[in-house]
CSV table of C-alpha atoms in Angstrom, one decimal:
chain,number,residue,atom,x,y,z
N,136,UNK,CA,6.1,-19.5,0.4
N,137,UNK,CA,4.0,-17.3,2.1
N,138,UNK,CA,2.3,-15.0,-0.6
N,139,UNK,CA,-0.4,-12.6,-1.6
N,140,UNK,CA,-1.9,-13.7,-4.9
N,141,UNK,CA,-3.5,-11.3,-7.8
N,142,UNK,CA,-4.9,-12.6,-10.9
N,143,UNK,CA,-4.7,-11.3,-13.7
N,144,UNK,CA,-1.7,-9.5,-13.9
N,145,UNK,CA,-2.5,-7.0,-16.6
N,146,UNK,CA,-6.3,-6.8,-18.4
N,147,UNK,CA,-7.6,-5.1,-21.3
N,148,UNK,CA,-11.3,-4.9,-21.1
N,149,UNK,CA,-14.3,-2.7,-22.6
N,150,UNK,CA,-16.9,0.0,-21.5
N,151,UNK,CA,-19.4,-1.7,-19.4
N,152,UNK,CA,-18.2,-5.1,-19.2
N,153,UNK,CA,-18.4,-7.1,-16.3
N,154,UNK,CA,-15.2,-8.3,-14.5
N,155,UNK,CA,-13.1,-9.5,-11.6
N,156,UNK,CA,-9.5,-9.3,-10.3
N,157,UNK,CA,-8.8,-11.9,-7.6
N,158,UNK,CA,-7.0,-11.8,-4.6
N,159,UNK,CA,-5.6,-14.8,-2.4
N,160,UNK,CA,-3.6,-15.1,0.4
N,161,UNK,CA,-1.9,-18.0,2.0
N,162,UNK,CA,-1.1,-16.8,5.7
N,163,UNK,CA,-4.2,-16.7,7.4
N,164,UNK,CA,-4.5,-13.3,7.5
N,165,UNK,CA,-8.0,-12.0,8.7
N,166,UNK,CA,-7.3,-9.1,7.4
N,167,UNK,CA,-7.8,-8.1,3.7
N,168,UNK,CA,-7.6,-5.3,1.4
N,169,UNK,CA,-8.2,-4.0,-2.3
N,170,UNK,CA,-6.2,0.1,-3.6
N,171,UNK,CA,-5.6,1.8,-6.5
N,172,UNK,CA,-2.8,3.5,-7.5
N,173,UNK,CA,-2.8,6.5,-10.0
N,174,UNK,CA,-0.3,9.2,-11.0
N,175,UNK,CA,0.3,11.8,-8.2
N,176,UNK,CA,-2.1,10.4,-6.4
N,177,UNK,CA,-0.2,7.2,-4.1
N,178,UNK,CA,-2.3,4.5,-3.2
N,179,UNK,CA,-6.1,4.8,-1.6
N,180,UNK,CA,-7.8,2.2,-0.2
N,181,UNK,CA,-10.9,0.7,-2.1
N,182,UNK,CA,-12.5,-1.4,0.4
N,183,UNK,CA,-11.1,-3.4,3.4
N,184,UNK,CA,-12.1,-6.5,5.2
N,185,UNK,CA,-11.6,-7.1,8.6
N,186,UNK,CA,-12.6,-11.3,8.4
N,187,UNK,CA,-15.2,-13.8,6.8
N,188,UNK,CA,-18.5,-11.8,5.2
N,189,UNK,CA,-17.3,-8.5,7.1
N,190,UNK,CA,-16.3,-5.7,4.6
N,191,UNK,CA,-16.3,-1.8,4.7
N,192,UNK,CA,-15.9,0.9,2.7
N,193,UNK,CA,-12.4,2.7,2.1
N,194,UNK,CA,-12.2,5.9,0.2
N,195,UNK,CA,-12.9,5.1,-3.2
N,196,UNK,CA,-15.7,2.7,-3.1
N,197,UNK,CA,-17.9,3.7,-6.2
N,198,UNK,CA,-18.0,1.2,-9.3
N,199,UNK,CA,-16.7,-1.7,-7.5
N,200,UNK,CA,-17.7,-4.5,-5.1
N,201,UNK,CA,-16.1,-7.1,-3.0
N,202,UNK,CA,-17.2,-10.1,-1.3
N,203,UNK,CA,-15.3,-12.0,1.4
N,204,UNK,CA,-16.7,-15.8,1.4
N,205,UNK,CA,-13.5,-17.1,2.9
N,206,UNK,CA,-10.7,-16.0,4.7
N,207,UNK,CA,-8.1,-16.4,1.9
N,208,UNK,CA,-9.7,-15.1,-0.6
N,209,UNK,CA,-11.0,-11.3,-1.5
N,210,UNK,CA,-12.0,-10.7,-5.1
N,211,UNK,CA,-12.5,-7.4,-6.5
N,212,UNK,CA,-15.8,-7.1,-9.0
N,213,UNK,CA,-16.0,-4.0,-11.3
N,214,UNK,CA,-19.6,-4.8,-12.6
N,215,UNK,CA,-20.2,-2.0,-15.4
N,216,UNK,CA,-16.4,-0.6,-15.8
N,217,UNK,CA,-15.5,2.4,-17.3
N,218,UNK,CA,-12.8,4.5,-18.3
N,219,UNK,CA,-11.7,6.4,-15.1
N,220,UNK,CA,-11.5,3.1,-13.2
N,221,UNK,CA,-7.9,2.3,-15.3
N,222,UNK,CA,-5.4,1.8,-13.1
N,223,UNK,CA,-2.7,-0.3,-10.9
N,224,UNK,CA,-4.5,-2.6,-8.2
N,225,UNK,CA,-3.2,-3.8,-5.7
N,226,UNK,CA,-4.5,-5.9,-3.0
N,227,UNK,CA,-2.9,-6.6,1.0
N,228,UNK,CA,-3.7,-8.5,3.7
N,229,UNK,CA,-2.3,-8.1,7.2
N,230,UNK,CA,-1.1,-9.8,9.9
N,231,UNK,CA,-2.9,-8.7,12.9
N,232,UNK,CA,0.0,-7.7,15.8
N,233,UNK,CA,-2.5,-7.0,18.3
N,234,UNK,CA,-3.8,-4.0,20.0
N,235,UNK,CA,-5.0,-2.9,16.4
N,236,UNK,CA,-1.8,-2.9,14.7
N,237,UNK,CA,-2.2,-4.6,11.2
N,238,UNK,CA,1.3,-5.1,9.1
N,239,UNK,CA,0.2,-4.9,5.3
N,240,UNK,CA,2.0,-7.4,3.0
N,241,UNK,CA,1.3,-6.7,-1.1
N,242,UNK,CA,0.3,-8.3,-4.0
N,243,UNK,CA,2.2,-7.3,-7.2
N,244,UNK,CA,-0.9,-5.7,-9.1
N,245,UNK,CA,-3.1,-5.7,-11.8
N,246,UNK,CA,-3.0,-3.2,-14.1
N,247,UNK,CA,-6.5,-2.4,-15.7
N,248,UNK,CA,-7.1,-0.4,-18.6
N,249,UNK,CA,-10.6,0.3,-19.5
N,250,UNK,CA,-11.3,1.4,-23.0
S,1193,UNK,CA,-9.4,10.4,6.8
S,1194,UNK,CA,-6.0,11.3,7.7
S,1195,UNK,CA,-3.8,13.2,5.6
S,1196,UNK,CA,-0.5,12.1,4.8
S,1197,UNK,CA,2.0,14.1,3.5
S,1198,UNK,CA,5.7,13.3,2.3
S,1199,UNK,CA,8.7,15.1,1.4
S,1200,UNK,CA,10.5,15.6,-0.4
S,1201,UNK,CA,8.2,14.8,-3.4
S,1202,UNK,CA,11.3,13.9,-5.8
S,1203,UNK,CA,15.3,13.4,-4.4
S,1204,UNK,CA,17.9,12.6,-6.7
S,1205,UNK,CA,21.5,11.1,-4.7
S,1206,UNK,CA,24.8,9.9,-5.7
S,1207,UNK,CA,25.6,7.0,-5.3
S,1208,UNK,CA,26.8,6.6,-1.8
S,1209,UNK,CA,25.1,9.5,-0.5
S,1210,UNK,CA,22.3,9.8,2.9
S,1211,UNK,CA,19.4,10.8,2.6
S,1212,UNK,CA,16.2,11.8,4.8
S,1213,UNK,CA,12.7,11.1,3.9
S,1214,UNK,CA,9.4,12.4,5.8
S,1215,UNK,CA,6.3,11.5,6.4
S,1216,UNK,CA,3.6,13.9,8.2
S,1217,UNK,CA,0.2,12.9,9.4
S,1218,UNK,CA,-2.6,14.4,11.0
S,1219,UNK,CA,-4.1,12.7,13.0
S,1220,UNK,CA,-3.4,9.3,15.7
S,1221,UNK,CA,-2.3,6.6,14.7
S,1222,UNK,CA,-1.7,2.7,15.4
S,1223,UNK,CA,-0.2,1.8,12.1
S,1224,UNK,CA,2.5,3.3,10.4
S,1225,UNK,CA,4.0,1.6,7.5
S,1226,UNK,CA,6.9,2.6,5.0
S,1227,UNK,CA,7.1,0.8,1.5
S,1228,UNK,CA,9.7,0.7,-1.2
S,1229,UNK,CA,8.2,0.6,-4.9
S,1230,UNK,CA,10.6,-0.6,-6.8
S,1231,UNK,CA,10.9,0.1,-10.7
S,1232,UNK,CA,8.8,-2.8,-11.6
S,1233,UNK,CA,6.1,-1.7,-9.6
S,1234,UNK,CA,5.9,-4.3,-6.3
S,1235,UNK,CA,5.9,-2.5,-2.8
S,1236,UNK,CA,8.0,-3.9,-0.7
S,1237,UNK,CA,8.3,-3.8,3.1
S,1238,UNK,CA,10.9,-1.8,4.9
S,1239,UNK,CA,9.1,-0.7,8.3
S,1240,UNK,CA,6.2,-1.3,10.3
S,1241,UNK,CA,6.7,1.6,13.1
S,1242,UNK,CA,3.7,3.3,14.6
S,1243,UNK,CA,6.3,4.6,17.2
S,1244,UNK,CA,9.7,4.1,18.1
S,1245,UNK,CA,13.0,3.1,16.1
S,1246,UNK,CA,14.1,0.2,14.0
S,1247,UNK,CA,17.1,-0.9,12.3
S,1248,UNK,CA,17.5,-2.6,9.0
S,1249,UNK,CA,21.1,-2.5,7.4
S,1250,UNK,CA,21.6,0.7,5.8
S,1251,UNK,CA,17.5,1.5,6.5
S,1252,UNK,CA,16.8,2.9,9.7
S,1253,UNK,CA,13.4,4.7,10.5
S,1254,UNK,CA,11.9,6.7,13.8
S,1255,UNK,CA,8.2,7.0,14.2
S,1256,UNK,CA,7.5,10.2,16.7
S,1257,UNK,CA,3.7,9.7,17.5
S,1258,UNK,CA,3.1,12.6,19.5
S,1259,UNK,CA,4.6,14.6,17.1
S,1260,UNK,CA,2.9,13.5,14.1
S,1261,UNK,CA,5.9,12.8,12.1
S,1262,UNK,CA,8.0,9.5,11.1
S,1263,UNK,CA,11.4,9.7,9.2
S,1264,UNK,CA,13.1,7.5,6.9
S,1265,UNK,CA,17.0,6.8,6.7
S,1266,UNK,CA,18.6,5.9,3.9
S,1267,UNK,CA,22.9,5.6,4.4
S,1268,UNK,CA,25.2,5.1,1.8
S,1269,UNK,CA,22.4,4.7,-1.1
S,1270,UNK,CA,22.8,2.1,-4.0
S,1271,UNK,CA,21.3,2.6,-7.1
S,1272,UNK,CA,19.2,-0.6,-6.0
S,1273,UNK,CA,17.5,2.0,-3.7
S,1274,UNK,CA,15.7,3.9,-6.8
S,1275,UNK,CA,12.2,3.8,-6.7
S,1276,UNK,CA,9.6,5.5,-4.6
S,1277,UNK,CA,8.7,5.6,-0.9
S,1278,UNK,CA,5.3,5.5,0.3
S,1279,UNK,CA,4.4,6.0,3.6
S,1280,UNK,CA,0.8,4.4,5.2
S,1281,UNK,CA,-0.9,4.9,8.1
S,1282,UNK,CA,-3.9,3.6,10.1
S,1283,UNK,CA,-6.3,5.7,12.6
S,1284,UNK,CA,-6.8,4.3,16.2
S,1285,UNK,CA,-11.0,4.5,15.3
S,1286,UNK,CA,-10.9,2.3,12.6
S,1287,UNK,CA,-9.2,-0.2,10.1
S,1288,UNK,CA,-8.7,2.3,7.3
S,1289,UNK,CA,-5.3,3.0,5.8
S,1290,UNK,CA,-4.0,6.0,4.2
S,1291,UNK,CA,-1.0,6.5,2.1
S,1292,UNK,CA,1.2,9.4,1.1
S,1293,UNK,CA,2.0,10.6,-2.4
S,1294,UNK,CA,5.2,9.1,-2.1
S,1295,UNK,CA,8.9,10.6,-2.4
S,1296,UNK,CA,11.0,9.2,-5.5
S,1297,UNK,CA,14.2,8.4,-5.7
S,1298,UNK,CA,16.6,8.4,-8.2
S,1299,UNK,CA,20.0,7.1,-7.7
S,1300,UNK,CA,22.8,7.8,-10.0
S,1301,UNK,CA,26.1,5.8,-10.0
């Protein structure tokens, strides 16, 4: 079954303490994605990968990082979390349709709450 | 980035009842998306239309580039169709996506 892959679903963590949401994808898509959602706010984009050990900045960048070692996989890393990074993460990857059009398929989220 | 706004922000239906949702944008685009969030949170897709019209049962959505705008159809709602409805776009300059803030629907039998 062709699926986008987020683990773990739902994570209780500390102030300051290193951790990492992955992301997987079994359709070969090149392209990758991480967002948050928040009340009122929809969803904005973290940081995006366009293929293998390219990655760019979205929006929201600040506290988190992302590395791209291989196509299927695209983990998020919050290394010192805090508080205002609680929230519902979800990650996408696309099928590319040419010409620049990218079709985003979703992951059904993390939800992260920093204490 | 490009803004993305939807309306309206909150619609409540009857149960067999049309509806009308829009999405504004402000800048070109080459990717326009619309999702359905259901209750339990998973966004599901209904439309990838950067221009044009499509078709999907009782969904149908126009995308009018020029113009800015896209619009979502909803005929004869179910209570199935409660949740909320983000739109997302991509620029032509890059590989970035914005999303609206969403309009949610409630359903009521």
């Amino acid at each position: 079954e062709a699926q986008v892959t987020q683990n773990p679903r739902y994570l209780i963590t500390v102030t300051g303490k290193k951790l990492t949401v992955t992301c997987s994808q079994n359709m070969n898509h090149e392209y990758m994605s991480w967002y948050r959602q928040d009340p009122g706010l929809g969803l904005r984009q973290i940081y995006y990968s366009m293929n293998v050990e390219v990655t760019d900045k979205g929006d929201v960048p600040e506290g988190y990082k992302v590395s791209r070692k291989e196509k299927r996989n695209f983990p998020l890393i919050l290394e010192s979390p805090s508080p205002n990074q609680t929230s519902l993460y979800f990650c996408a990857s696309s099928l590319s349709l040419g010409t620049g059009g990218l079709e985003q398929y979703f992951g059904p989220g993390t939800r992260l709450t920093v204490t | 980035g490009i803004q993305v706004e939807q309306s309206p922000p909150d619609l409540i239906l009857q149960e067999g009842a049309n509806s009308t949702l829009r999405c504004n944008f402000s800048d070109s685009v080459n990717n326009l998306q619309w999702f359905h969030q259901n209750p339990w949170g998973q966004l599901i897709n209904l439309f990838y239309i950067p221009s044009g019209t499509k078709q999907n049962g009782r969904l149908s959505a126009t995308t009018v580039a020029t113009e800015r705008y896209s619009l979502l159809y909803i005929s004869s709602s179910q209570t199935t169709d409660s949740g909320v409805y983000f739109c997302a776009v991509g620029g032509n300059t890059g590989n970035q996506f914005y999303f609206g803030t969403g309009t949610s629907l409630t359903v009521i039998p």
